Structure formats: structure tokens, C-alpha cells
Amino acid sequence: MFLKICILFLFVIQINVSATLICTSQDPCKCVLGPGHVIDLHTVGSPDRPRFYEITNSNITGFYSYNPCFAFNSEDKFATVSKGNIPCKNAAACLRTPGSESGEPPEEHAIGIQSTAQFQASVDGTMEIFYKAPGARQNLTVILQCDNTTLYHLSINQPETSENGSVVMTLSTKCACEKNSCSAPTPDENPSHGLSVGSKLLIAFFTIFLAYFIIGMVWNFCNGAHGTELVPNIDFWNELPKLTIEGVAFTCSCFGRKRSYGEV
């Protein structure tokens, strides 16, 4: 009898642990559950604007925007933020309510901040991402549904109401399947985002070059220089064209000597 009670107790503990399983390695975009089981939403997220922008239907009041992985800010400069809500900044998802016909501006607020993203698994093994809106009553749960037929599709299960600020969405994507077939490099690894090494070197060179002239001219001015004398190392820059021509002529003469030597 005692052995049966122990087995039952261990079984209950296992269920509770499974219900609150947190990924061993995660960021707002990637979750590692174990060997060969990785959820990576980099392909779904958009670094420029929300992947899902102002989604609505006849049963929903307002427009919902959601973007996995990358935080976004609202571009609506006329939208207001109601008391008790937080602005749509650094957000994972936002709700925008259009203004009234009487001329009132639209209202927009965040329902989840990207940096609060937390992956967790339910009892049935379904993965979810939970977002909070610190300082507000809103929160967002995005259910990740494995669907090998689509890269991404978003539906709203439970919209925000005046009584309930908990929003539930379902993201259907093949990226949520156990065998991840849509992993993508992070923005730092993707050459399409950011500057190349050559571009960074050119920017650094011209920045240093400009700083050299500005600091040098200021220094010469403080020492009483005027006109062309303000240019730092003016003698060197005057001689540079002549030195360049002499260097080219010397190089060409060296090649000419090699050819003559070969003929002899």
C-alpha cells in the first residue's frame, strides 16, 4: 500500500513539473527543449515591422499586431494611451482601437513586451509563449501549434475586454513542430542585416580622417595659424602628389628593368 502511494505521489509530481516546464535555453525567439527538439521562430519574426499587423475580424473590437522575436514601436504618432495601459514600445504585441466619429484620436497600448517572453510547455506538450506588460493589467499567451503546411498563420482565440486583459492567440507554424524545418540565422549572423566588415572599415577610416583634420585645424588655429596654414601637416599634403608620381615612376622603372634583364 505504501509503495502504491509513493508511485502515485511521484506521478503527480511528474505531471506538475511537465505542466510548468521551462526551456533549458531560450531567448524571445528560440527554445531548446532537448536534443533534436528546438523551436526557433526567427523565420517568422520580422526585424522591420510586425509580421502580423492590425489583425481583426467581425467578432473583435480593435486591431491586433504581433511580432515574434523582434520588438517594435508604434508608428502612430496621434494615438493616445489610456490610464492603466502602457505605450506600444519595445512590444511583442499591441492593440489599437480606432478613434470615434466625434473626432477622438485612436487608442493604442501594449499587451506584451518582447523582453518578457517566456516559453513553457503545458501538460499535453503544447508549447506556449507568455508575455507580460509590466505596469499594466494586460498579458498575452501565444499558443504554438505545429502545422507543416504553413510557415505562419495567426488567429486570435481570446481578445482583450474591459473585464479581462488576458489575450490568447494561436500561432500555427512548421517552426513549432518537433522536427524544426525552418530554423534561420539570427540577425547578427544574417548578412542582409547590418553592415559588412568592409563598410565598417571604410566608416572607421573616414571618421578618423575627418577627426584628424578637424582637431589639427583647431590646434593650428589656437597656435596662431591662418589660411592654408590651418591644414595640419600642410607640407606633407603639398608634397603628396609629387611623391605619388615619383612612386609610380619608380615602380614602372623597376618592371622595365626586369623585362630588360630577362631579354639578356
XYZ file of N, CA and C in Angstrom:
792
model
N 0.841 -1.197 0.000
C 0.000 0.000 0.000
C 0.884 1.259 0.000
N 1.888 1.198 0.857
C 2.799 2.341 0.942
C 3.509 2.567 -0.391
N 3.899 1.468 -1.078
C 4.586 1.569 -2.367
C 3.670 2.201 -3.413
N 2.390 1.846 -3.415
C 1.439 2.414 -4.373
C 1.276 3.919 -4.151
N 1.233 4.326 -2.862
C 1.090 5.759 -2.548
C 2.312 6.525 -3.048
N 3.515 5.956 -2.891
C 4.736 6.617 -3.355
C 4.747 6.774 -4.874
N 4.311 5.703 -5.560
C 4.273 5.755 -7.028
C 3.288 6.824 -7.493
N 2.123 6.863 -6.824
C 1.120 7.867 -7.181
C 1.645 9.279 -6.907
N 2.354 9.458 -5.820
C 2.910 10.772 -5.465
C 3.939 11.219 -6.506
N 4.813 10.315 -6.930
C 5.801 10.637 -7.942
C 5.153 10.966 -9.280
N 4.058 10.259 -9.587
C 3.336 10.507 -10.838
C 2.734 11.905 -10.847
N 2.170 12.326 -9.722
C 1.576 13.662 -9.622
C 2.654 14.734 -9.750
N 3.814 14.496 -9.115
C 4.922 15.459 -9.215
C 5.388 15.594 -10.658
N 5.466 14.474 -11.373
C 5.913 14.496 -12.763
C 4.959 15.301 -13.632
N 3.652 15.154 -13.380
C 2.652 15.906 -14.147
C 2.792 17.393 -13.886
N 2.976 17.774 -12.633
C 3.107 19.193 -12.293
C 4.361 19.803 -12.896
N 5.462 19.042 -12.887
C 6.698 19.534 -13.477
C 6.535 19.712 -14.978
N 5.869 18.751 -15.634
C 5.648 18.842 -17.076
C 4.778 20.034 -17.420
N 3.827 20.358 -16.545
C 2.898 21.455 -16.831
C 3.579 22.804 -16.782
N 4.705 22.886 -16.071
C 5.379 24.178 -15.935
C 6.805 24.123 -16.487
N 7.025 23.224 -17.443
C 8.357 23.039 -17.999
C 8.840 24.310 -18.684
N 10.035 24.752 -18.324
C 10.642 25.917 -18.945
C 11.817 25.432 -19.788
N 11.982 26.029 -20.940
C 13.071 25.630 -21.819
C 14.411 25.832 -21.126
N 15.317 24.893 -21.341
C 16.620 24.977 -20.703
C 17.466 26.106 -21.283
N 17.233 26.465 -22.534
C 17.954 27.564 -23.169
C 16.974 28.319 -24.029
N 16.871 29.636 -23.789
C 15.858 30.367 -24.516
C 16.211 31.844 -24.632
N 15.588 32.484 -25.612
C 15.557 33.920 -25.753
C 14.158 34.223 -26.273
N 13.809 35.480 -26.580
C 12.443 35.739 -27.045
C 12.065 35.027 -28.328
N 13.025 34.327 -28.937
C 12.764 33.718 -30.245
C 13.047 32.225 -30.314
N 13.832 31.709 -29.403
C 14.293 30.332 -29.532
C 14.141 29.579 -28.227
N 13.722 28.329 -28.346
C 13.518 27.487 -27.176
C 14.135 26.117 -27.445
N 14.975 25.656 -26.529
C 15.608 24.346 -26.648
C 15.054 23.448 -25.557
N 14.294 22.444 -25.961
C 13.689 21.522 -25.000
C 14.559 20.306 -24.747
N 15.377 19.967 -25.720
C 16.215 18.789 -25.586
C 16.886 18.499 -26.909
N 17.705 17.458 -26.961
C 18.400 17.106 -28.200
C 17.411 16.881 -29.345
N 17.580 17.613 -30.423
C 16.720 17.454 -31.586
C 15.364 18.109 -31.474
N 15.095 18.774 -30.370
C 13.787 19.433 -30.182
C 14.026 20.908 -29.903
N 14.020 21.684 -30.979
C 14.275 23.117 -30.896
C 13.139 23.860 -31.584
N 12.663 24.902 -30.930
C 11.685 25.797 -31.545
C 12.383 27.122 -31.808
N 12.493 27.472 -33.073
C 13.185 28.688 -33.484
C 12.262 29.481 -34.397
N 11.841 30.672 -33.942
C 10.869 31.483 -34.678
C 11.511 32.631 -35.446
N 12.826 32.584 -35.649
C 13.484 33.676 -36.359
C 12.911 33.863 -37.759
N 12.513 32.775 -38.415
C 11.951 32.891 -39.753
C 10.601 33.588 -39.725
N 9.873 33.439 -38.636
C 8.537 34.035 -38.520
C 8.630 35.511 -38.171
N 9.522 35.861 -37.267
C 9.638 37.248 -36.833
C 10.150 38.153 -37.940
N 9.777 39.407 -37.878
C 10.205 40.403 -38.861
C 10.973 41.516 -38.141
N 12.217 41.816 -38.560
C 13.002 42.838 -37.864
C 12.569 44.258 -38.179
N 11.761 44.459 -39.212
C 11.416 45.810 -39.655
C 10.069 46.294 -39.122
N 9.070 45.421 -39.121
C 7.729 45.794 -38.675
C 7.019 44.535 -38.216
N 5.882 44.658 -37.514
C 5.204 43.451 -37.037
C 4.851 42.497 -38.177
N 5.153 41.240 -37.985
C 4.789 40.242 -39.002
C 3.283 40.192 -39.189
N 2.556 40.262 -38.088
C 1.093 40.261 -38.142
C 0.629 41.652 -37.741
N 0.143 42.417 -38.705
C -0.144 43.825 -38.485
C -1.646 44.092 -38.532
N -2.166 44.598 -37.417
C -3.562 45.020 -37.281
C -4.545 43.951 -37.797
N -4.500 42.803 -37.124
C -5.416 41.710 -37.422
C -6.723 41.922 -36.667
N -7.832 41.634 -37.310
C -9.135 41.772 -36.665
C -10.142 40.895 -37.390
N -11.336 40.814 -36.844
C -12.458 40.174 -37.528
C -13.750 40.764 -36.972
N -14.871 40.249 -37.434
C -16.157 40.841 -37.063
C -16.483 40.674 -35.584
N -15.839 39.720 -34.915
C -16.128 39.476 -33.500
C -15.157 40.179 -32.559
N -14.232 40.947 -33.118
C -13.183 41.574 -32.312
C -13.274 43.079 -32.446
N -13.112 43.747 -31.332
C -13.051 45.201 -31.333
C -11.593 45.628 -31.287
N -11.151 46.349 -32.296
C -9.773 46.807 -32.344
C -8.922 45.982 -33.294
N -7.663 46.399 -33.410
C -6.721 45.764 -34.324
C -5.506 45.300 -33.537
N -5.136 44.037 -33.740
C -4.022 43.435 -33.003
C -2.811 43.297 -33.919
N -1.647 43.677 -33.393
C -0.378 43.485 -34.091
C 0.522 42.622 -33.217
N 1.209 41.665 -33.860
C 2.077 40.753 -33.103
C 3.315 40.440 -33.928
N 4.447 40.362 -33.246
C 5.707 40.045 -33.909
C 6.571 39.186 -32.997
N 6.829 37.932 -33.357
C 7.757 37.132 -32.553
C 9.187 37.657 -32.718
N 9.996 37.410 -31.743
C 11.449 37.642 -31.797
C 11.873 39.092 -31.646
N 11.335 39.981 -32.472
C 11.857 41.340 -32.548
C 10.851 42.340 -31.994
N 11.328 43.221 -31.101
C 10.465 44.252 -30.522
C 10.162 45.323 -31.573
N 9.016 45.965 -31.442
C 8.643 47.033 -32.363
C 7.976 48.163 -31.594
N 7.965 49.340 -32.212
C 7.309 50.523 -31.663
C 6.195 50.962 -32.602
N 5.165 51.518 -32.035
C 4.058 52.012 -32.844
C 4.505 53.208 -33.678
N 4.031 53.258 -34.925
C 4.330 54.378 -35.807
C 3.214 55.418 -35.806
N 2.158 55.164 -35.050
C 1.037 56.099 -34.986
C 1.348 57.193 -33.971
N 1.637 58.386 -34.465
C 2.017 59.497 -33.588
C 0.806 60.195 -32.982
N -0.392 59.846 -33.424
C -1.594 60.509 -32.921
C -2.359 59.660 -31.908
N -1.956 58.395 -31.752
C -2.666 57.508 -30.835
C -2.385 57.902 -29.385
N -3.393 57.762 -28.561
C -3.257 58.050 -27.140
C -3.120 56.736 -26.366
N -2.796 56.852 -25.093
C -2.679 55.679 -24.219
C -3.588 55.908 -23.018
N -4.548 55.022 -22.832
C -5.492 55.179 -21.723
C -4.800 54.939 -20.390
N -5.372 55.496 -19.342
C -4.840 55.322 -17.995
C -4.849 53.840 -17.616
N -3.741 53.388 -17.077
C -3.619 51.989 -16.691
C -2.980 51.126 -17.761
N -2.781 51.683 -18.964
C -2.113 50.962 -20.038
C -0.705 51.505 -20.222
N 0.102 50.810 -21.018
C 1.454 51.275 -21.313
C 1.604 51.452 -22.815
N 2.471 52.358 -23.254
C 2.614 52.635 -24.691
C 3.107 51.419 -25.464
N 2.856 51.450 -26.760
C 3.291 50.369 -27.655
C 4.745 50.610 -28.041
N 5.656 50.317 -27.109
C 7.088 50.476 -27.328
C 7.812 49.229 -26.844
N 8.825 48.815 -27.613
C 9.567 47.575 -27.305
C 8.591 46.411 -27.133
N 7.570 46.406 -27.929
C 6.454 45.479 -27.737
C 6.606 44.207 -28.559
N 5.947 43.167 -28.082
C 5.744 41.954 -28.864
C 4.367 41.994 -29.520
N 3.408 42.642 -28.843
C 2.048 42.740 -29.376
C 1.391 44.009 -28.838
N 0.526 44.587 -29.664
C -0.191 45.800 -29.281
C -1.631 45.720 -29.776
N -2.491 46.486 -29.115
C -3.899 46.596 -29.502
C -4.186 48.055 -29.831
N -4.776 48.271 -30.989
C -5.122 49.624 -31.429
C -6.626 49.710 -31.633
N -7.232 50.677 -30.966
C -8.666 50.908 -31.094
C -8.880 52.203 -31.866
N -9.620 52.166 -32.979
C -9.806 53.368 -33.793
C -10.520 54.467 -33.008
N -10.293 55.700 -33.429
C -10.970 56.831 -32.814
C -12.445 56.846 -33.158
N -13.202 57.615 -32.413
C -14.648 57.696 -32.618
C -14.972 58.689 -33.732
N -16.208 58.647 -34.194
C -16.651 59.557 -35.250
C -16.699 61.002 -34.768
N -16.710 61.210 -33.452
C -16.773 62.566 -32.913
C -15.411 63.264 -32.951
N -14.397 62.554 -33.423
C -13.082 63.171 -33.559
C -12.072 62.764 -32.523
N -12.402 61.854 -31.628
C -11.431 61.399 -30.630
C -10.335 60.583 -31.307
N -9.068 60.759 -30.891
C -7.962 60.031 -31.533
C -8.008 58.548 -31.180
N -7.332 57.715 -31.957
C -7.268 56.280 -31.637
C -6.494 56.038 -30.351
N -6.752 54.900 -29.725
C -6.043 54.498 -28.507
C -5.222 53.258 -28.827
N -3.985 53.226 -28.361
C -3.113 52.090 -28.641
C -2.253 51.795 -27.422
N -2.126 50.525 -27.082
C -1.307 50.138 -25.938
C -0.720 48.750 -26.157
N 0.333 48.476 -25.404
C 0.996 47.172 -25.490
C 0.235 46.138 -24.670
N 0.175 44.931 -25.183
C -0.396 43.819 -24.416
C 0.676 42.792 -24.073
N 1.899 43.050 -24.527
C 3.016 42.175 -24.197
C 4.319 42.808 -24.630
N 5.321 42.792 -23.755
C 6.637 43.356 -24.057
C 7.575 42.221 -24.467
N 8.354 42.447 -25.532
C 9.177 41.388 -26.113
C 10.166 40.794 -25.113
N 10.767 41.629 -24.267
C 11.798 41.148 -23.338
C 11.246 40.245 -22.237
N 9.916 40.194 -22.073
C 9.333 39.347 -21.025
C 8.960 37.961 -21.542
N 9.239 37.675 -22.804
C 8.835 36.401 -23.410
C 9.364 35.216 -22.614
N 8.477 34.262 -22.368
C 8.853 33.063 -21.613
C 8.179 31.849 -22.243
N 9.000 30.907 -22.711
C 8.489 29.666 -23.281
C 8.153 28.701 -22.146
N 7.049 27.992 -22.296
C 6.724 26.944 -21.343
C 5.790 25.936 -22.006
N 5.817 24.721 -21.469
C 5.026 23.637 -22.045
C 3.866 23.287 -21.136
N 2.727 22.981 -21.737
C 1.566 22.544 -20.980
C 1.614 21.029 -20.789
N 0.612 20.477 -20.108
C 0.581 19.039 -19.820
C 0.557 18.220 -21.105
N -0.190 18.679 -22.111
C -0.303 17.915 -23.358
C 0.891 18.115 -24.285
N 1.922 18.850 -23.824
C 3.116 19.047 -24.628
C 3.064 20.244 -25.547
N 1.960 20.963 -25.580
C 1.852 22.149 -26.416
C 2.717 23.264 -25.855
N 3.500 23.890 -26.721
C 4.351 24.988 -26.289
C 3.595 26.301 -26.351
N 3.887 27.172 -25.401
C 3.280 28.493 -25.337
C 4.356 29.532 -25.059
N 4.108 30.749 -25.524
C 4.964 31.880 -25.158
C 4.108 32.852 -24.365
N 4.570 33.180 -23.188
C 3.828 34.084 -22.313
C 4.540 35.429 -22.251
N 3.784 36.502 -22.484
C 4.318 37.861 -22.433
C 3.571 38.663 -21.369
N 4.303 39.547 -20.714
C 3.689 40.458 -19.749
C 3.808 41.900 -20.243
N 2.944 42.739 -19.696
C 3.018 44.186 -19.930
C 3.242 44.831 -18.570
N 4.483 44.932 -18.119
C 4.769 45.436 -16.767
C 4.124 46.803 -16.520
N 3.451 46.896 -15.383
C 2.786 48.143 -15.035
C 1.374 48.255 -15.560
N 0.905 47.238 -16.257
C -0.454 47.235 -16.797
C -1.103 45.887 -16.500
N -2.390 45.801 -16.760
C -3.110 44.570 -16.458
C -3.043 43.561 -17.604
N -2.554 43.970 -18.756
C -2.555 43.090 -19.915
C -1.464 42.029 -19.845
N -1.737 40.915 -20.453
C -0.738 39.886 -20.702
C -1.172 39.105 -21.934
N -0.245 38.381 -22.512
C -0.512 37.680 -23.773
C 0.043 36.273 -23.712
N -0.766 35.313 -24.143
C -0.329 33.928 -24.297
C -0.458 33.551 -25.764
N 0.640 33.134 -26.366
C 0.635 32.691 -27.762
C 0.858 31.187 -27.781
N -0.159 30.457 -28.197
C -0.071 29.001 -28.298
C 0.609 28.647 -29.617
N 1.667 27.855 -29.543
C 2.397 27.444 -30.735
C 1.844 26.109 -31.222
N 1.286 26.124 -32.404
C 0.654 24.925 -32.965
C 1.470 24.432 -34.158
N 1.872 23.165 -34.104
C 2.645 22.578 -35.197
C 1.755 22.432 -36.437
N 2.200 22.995 -37.543
C 1.477 22.882 -38.813
C 2.510 22.877 -39.936
N 2.781 21.695 -40.484
C 3.804 21.550 -41.518
C 3.392 22.140 -42.858
N 2.154 22.603 -42.972
C 1.661 23.131 -44.246
C 1.834 24.637 -44.374
N 2.248 25.309 -43.313
C 2.356 26.772 -43.383
C 3.543 27.270 -42.581
N 4.116 28.378 -43.033
C 5.213 28.983 -42.288
C 4.687 29.776 -41.109
N 3.583 30.493 -41.298
C 2.970 31.203 -40.183
C 1.533 31.595 -40.499
N 0.697 31.426 -39.491
C -0.697 31.871 -39.538
C -1.126 32.175 -38.106
N -1.718 33.347 -37.893
C -2.088 33.776 -36.548
C -3.600 33.932 -36.441
N -4.150 33.424 -35.356
C -5.573 33.603 -35.054
C -5.704 34.064 -33.602
N -6.760 34.807 -33.343
C -6.995 35.350 -32.003
C -8.082 34.532 -31.329
N -7.713 33.828 -30.262
C -8.664 32.983 -29.542
C -9.491 33.791 -28.547
N -8.799 34.665 -27.823
C -9.457 35.429 -26.759
C -8.978 36.878 -26.821
N -9.823 37.808 -27.254
C -9.419 39.213 -27.310
C -9.480 39.872 -25.941
N -8.928 41.041 -25.860
C -8.991 41.820 -24.621
C -10.388 42.420 -24.453
N -10.878 42.390 -23.233
C -12.156 43.015 -22.900
C -11.954 43.978 -21.740
N -12.985 44.741 -21.432
C -12.882 45.683 -20.316
C -12.741 44.952 -18.985
N -13.218 43.707 -18.912
C -13.123 42.924 -17.673
C -11.874 42.047 -17.636
N -11.340 41.690 -18.801
C -10.252 40.716 -18.852
C -9.153 41.223 -19.781
N -7.948 41.383 -19.247
C -6.831 41.856 -20.051
C -5.943 40.745 -20.577
N -6.352 39.486 -20.369
C -5.547 38.352 -20.834
C -5.942 38.001 -22.265
N -5.011 38.160 -23.184
C -5.249 37.883 -24.596
C -4.597 36.552 -24.945
N -5.307 35.741 -25.734
C -4.790 34.440 -26.160
C -4.815 34.377 -27.684
N -3.670 34.024 -28.270
C -3.559 33.840 -29.715
C -2.997 32.465 -30.015
N -3.197 31.994 -31.239
C -2.604 30.740 -31.690
C -1.775 31.012 -32.933
N -0.498 30.662 -32.861
C 0.403 30.797 -33.996
C 0.650 29.414 -34.586
N 0.095 29.185 -35.766
C 0.291 27.910 -36.467
C 1.502 28.048 -37.384
N 2.472 27.178 -37.194
C 3.701 27.266 -37.975
C 4.455 25.947 -37.942
N 5.175 25.666 -39.026
C 6.002 24.464 -39.023
C 7.214 24.617 -38.117
N 7.501 25.863 -37.720
C 8.611 26.099 -36.798
C 8.336 25.543 -35.406
N 7.056 25.265 -35.105
C 6.686 24.743 -33.791
C 6.677 23.222 -33.754
N 6.968 22.588 -34.870
C 6.974 21.124 -34.908
C 8.239 20.585 -34.248
N 8.149 19.340 -33.791
C 9.261 18.751 -33.050
C 10.521 18.698 -33.903
N 10.358 18.370 -35.196
C 11.491 18.393 -36.107
C 11.505 19.756 -36.785
N 12.304 20.639 -36.254
C 12.321 22.022 -36.739
C 12.878 22.084 -38.156
N 12.040 22.547 -39.103
C 12.456 22.602 -40.502
C 12.534 24.024 -41.028
N 12.538 25.005 -40.141
C 12.564 26.395 -40.621
C 13.471 27.256 -39.777
N 14.507 26.668 -39.176
C 15.423 27.474 -38.387
C 16.155 28.438 -39.299
N 16.467 29.597 -38.764
C 17.132 30.646 -39.545
C 18.200 31.291 -38.698
N 19.205 31.902 -39.324
C 20.244 32.582 -38.546
C 19.685 33.788 -37.833
N 20.313 34.129 -36.737
C 19.919 35.319 -36.005
C 20.319 36.540 -36.811
N 19.761 37.727 -36.488
C 20.102 38.930 -37.268
C 21.595 39.225 -37.320
N 22.343 38.897 -36.252
C 23.773 39.165 -36.249
C 24.511 38.271 -37.242
N 23.937 37.067 -37.512
C 24.575 36.147 -38.429
C 24.101 36.337 -39.856
N 23.026 37.039 -40.057
C 22.416 37.197 -41.369
C 23.064 38.370 -42.096
N 23.705 38.142 -43.257
C 24.393 39.230 -43.934
C 23.468 40.296 -44.461
N 22.168 40.017 -44.554
C 21.235 41.002 -45.080
C 20.915 42.072 -44.044
N 21.324 41.861 -42.806
C 21.059 42.840 -41.763
C 22.383 43.383 -41.246
N 22.484 44.691 -41.114
C 23.699 45.292 -40.608
C 24.698 45.565 -41.714
N 25.855 46.079 -41.329
C 26.885 46.473 -42.277
C 27.931 45.373 -42.416
N 28.540 45.316 -43.600
C 29.609 44.363 -43.828
C 30.890 44.857 -43.156
N 31.886 43.978 -43.089
C 33.161 44.348 -42.469
C 33.818 45.475 -43.252
N 33.768 45.381 -44.586
C 34.363 46.425 -45.418
C 33.720 47.783 -45.197
N 32.395 47.803 -45.061
C 31.689 49.064 -44.824
C 32.096 49.658 -43.477
N 32.223 48.800 -42.472
C 32.627 49.288 -41.150
C 34.046 49.861 -41.177
N 34.952 49.220 -41.946
C 36.322 49.713 -42.039
C 36.360 51.067 -42.743
N 35.558 51.212 -43.811
C 35.513 52.493 -44.515
C 34.977 53.607 -43.621
N 33.914 53.296 -42.869
C 33.350 54.295 -41.959
C 34.385 54.699 -40.908
N 35.086 53.699 -40.365
C 36.108 53.997 -39.352
C 37.235 54.839 -39.947
N 37.659 54.509 -41.181
C 38.752 55.259 -41.813
C 38.386 56.720 -42.020
N 37.213 56.962 -42.635
C 36.821 58.347 -42.919
C 36.509 59.123 -41.634
N 36.029 58.428 -40.619
C 35.779 59.096 -39.336
C 37.092 59.575 -38.718
N 38.101 58.688 -38.722
C 39.415 59.052 -38.173
C 40.053 60.151 -39.020
N 39.902 60.044 -40.348
C 40.482 61.034 -41.252
C 39.869 62.415 -41.013
N 38.546 62.463 -40.866
C 37.875 63.732 -40.609
C 38.265 64.296 -39.240
N 38.345 63.420 -38.248
C 38.739 63.871 -36.910
C 40.160 64.431 -36.921
N 41.038 63.812 -37.726
C 42.424 64.295 -37.840
C 42.455 65.726 -38.362
N 41.677 66.028 -39.408
C 41.674 67.370 -39.971
C 41.049 68.389 -39.018
N 39.931 68.020 -38.412
C 39.254 68.967 -37.521
C 40.117 69.300 -36.314
N 40.652 68.268 -35.655
C 41.486 68.501 -34.465
C 42.758 69.250 -34.845
N 43.349 68.880 -35.991
C 44.567 69.546 -36.426
C 44.349 71.015 -36.742
N 43.232 71.344 -37.404
C 42.938 72.740 -37.737
C 42.671 73.561 -36.471
N 41.963 72.966 -35.521
C 41.714 73.665 -34.259
C 43.024 73.920 -33.525
N 43.889 72.918 -33.519
C 45.188 73.059 -32.837
C 46.035 74.154 -33.483
N 46.081 74.171 -34.825
C 46.864 75.189 -35.524
C 46.271 76.587 -35.315
N 44.953 76.660 -35.269
C 44.308 77.958 -35.049
C 44.654 78.498 -33.663
N 44.654 77.608 -32.686
C 44.997 78.036 -31.321
C 46.460 78.487 -31.223
N 47.272 78.023 -32.176
C 48.674 78.421 -32.179
C 48.936 79.572 -33.145
N 47.886 80.260 -33.580
C 48.044 81.472 -34.368
C 48.089 81.288 -35.861
N 47.798 80.089 -36.385
C 47.840 79.859 -37.831
C 46.591 80.430 -38.494
N 46.734 80.797 -39.787
C 45.603 81.319 -40.560
C 45.686 80.796 -41.991
N 44.535 80.844 -42.678
C 44.508 80.435 -44.081
C 44.880 78.983 -44.271
N 45.711 78.733 -45.309
C 46.112 77.350 -45.613
C 46.984 76.753 -44.515
N 47.545 77.607 -43.664
C 48.381 77.106 -42.579
C 47.576 76.336 -41.540
N 46.238 76.500 -41.594
C 45.381 75.761 -40.656
C 45.401 74.263 -40.945
N 45.653 73.895 -42.212
C 45.655 72.475 -42.578
C 46.804 71.781 -41.869
N 46.514 70.713 -41.124
C 47.596 70.014 -40.408
C 48.571 69.360 -41.377
N 49.869 69.470 -41.072
C 50.921 68.872 -41.911
C 50.806 69.328 -43.359
N 50.668 70.652 -43.545
C 50.451 71.207 -44.875
C 51.576 70.862 -45.834
N 52.812 70.814 -45.333
C 53.956 70.493 -46.194
C 53.820 69.092 -46.782
N 53.364 68.146 -45.951
C 53.195 66.774 -46.432
C 52.145 66.705 -47.531
N 51.001 67.391 -47.347
C 49.933 67.339 -48.347
C 50.334 68.041 -49.647
N 51.199 69.061 -49.542
C 51.694 69.709 -50.757
C 52.626 68.787 -51.535
N 53.389 67.990 -50.810
C 54.346 67.093 -51.457
C 53.723 65.775 -51.904
N 52.522 65.464 -51.415
C 51.914 64.150 -51.684
C 51.745 63.869 -53.171
N 51.212 64.791 -54.001
C 51.091 64.487 -55.440
C 52.436 64.171 -56.084
N 53.465 64.979 -55.734
C 54.797 64.748 -56.302
C 55.336 63.391 -55.871
N 55.171 63.052 -54.591
C 55.650 61.765 -54.088
C 54.918 60.599 -54.747
N 53.634 60.779 -55.012
C 52.850 59.728 -55.664
C 53.354 59.485 -57.078
N 53.606 60.581 -57.827
C 54.107 60.455 -59.204
C 55.469 59.778 -59.213
N 56.336 60.186 -58.311
C 57.673 59.573 -58.242
C 57.580 58.091 -57.893
N 56.627 57.737 -56.992
C 56.471 56.330 -56.631
C 55.997 55.491 -57.794
N 55.041 56.023 -58.582
C 54.554 55.296 -59.750
C 55.659 55.144 -60.785
N 56.420 56.233 -61.006
C 57.511 56.182 -61.983
C 58.574 55.177 -61.564
N 58.902 55.134 -60.277
C 59.903 54.187 -59.785
C 59.430 52.747 -59.972
N 58.129 52.500 -59.661
C 57.588 51.149 -59.825
C 57.646 50.706 -61.281
N 57.265 51.615 -62.192
C 57.292 51.270 -63.618
C 58.719 51.009 -64.095
N 59.671 51.790 -63.580
C 61.067 51.599 -63.985
C 61.601 50.257 -63.509
N 61.123 49.831 -62.336
C 61.551 48.516 -61.819
C 61.062 47.397 -62.728
N 59.806 47.497 -63.186
C 59.276 46.481 -64.098
C 60.045 46.485 -65.415
N 60.424 47.701 -65.862
C 61.188 47.786 -67.112
C 62.537 47.119 -66.987
N 63.190 47.257 -65.851
C 64.490 46.604 -65.632
C 64.364 45.100 -65.626
N 63.260 44.601 -65.046
C 63.081 43.142 -65.008
C 62.914 42.575 -66.396
N 62.174 43.307 -67.244
C 61.990 42.819 -68.612
C 63.307 42.849 -69.380
N 64.098 43.930 -69.176
C 65.383 44.017 -69.866
C 66.319 42.896 -69.408
N 66.324 42.603 -68.146
C 67.181 41.554 -67.588
C 66.793 40.196 -68.177
N 65.494 40.005 -68.363
C 65.039 38.743 -68.930
C 65.490 38.571 -70.354
N 65.509 39.665 -71.116
C 65.920 39.573 -72.507
C 67.397 39.235 -72.638
N 68.227 39.796 -71.729
C 69.666 39.483 -71.776
C 69.914 38.023 -71.415
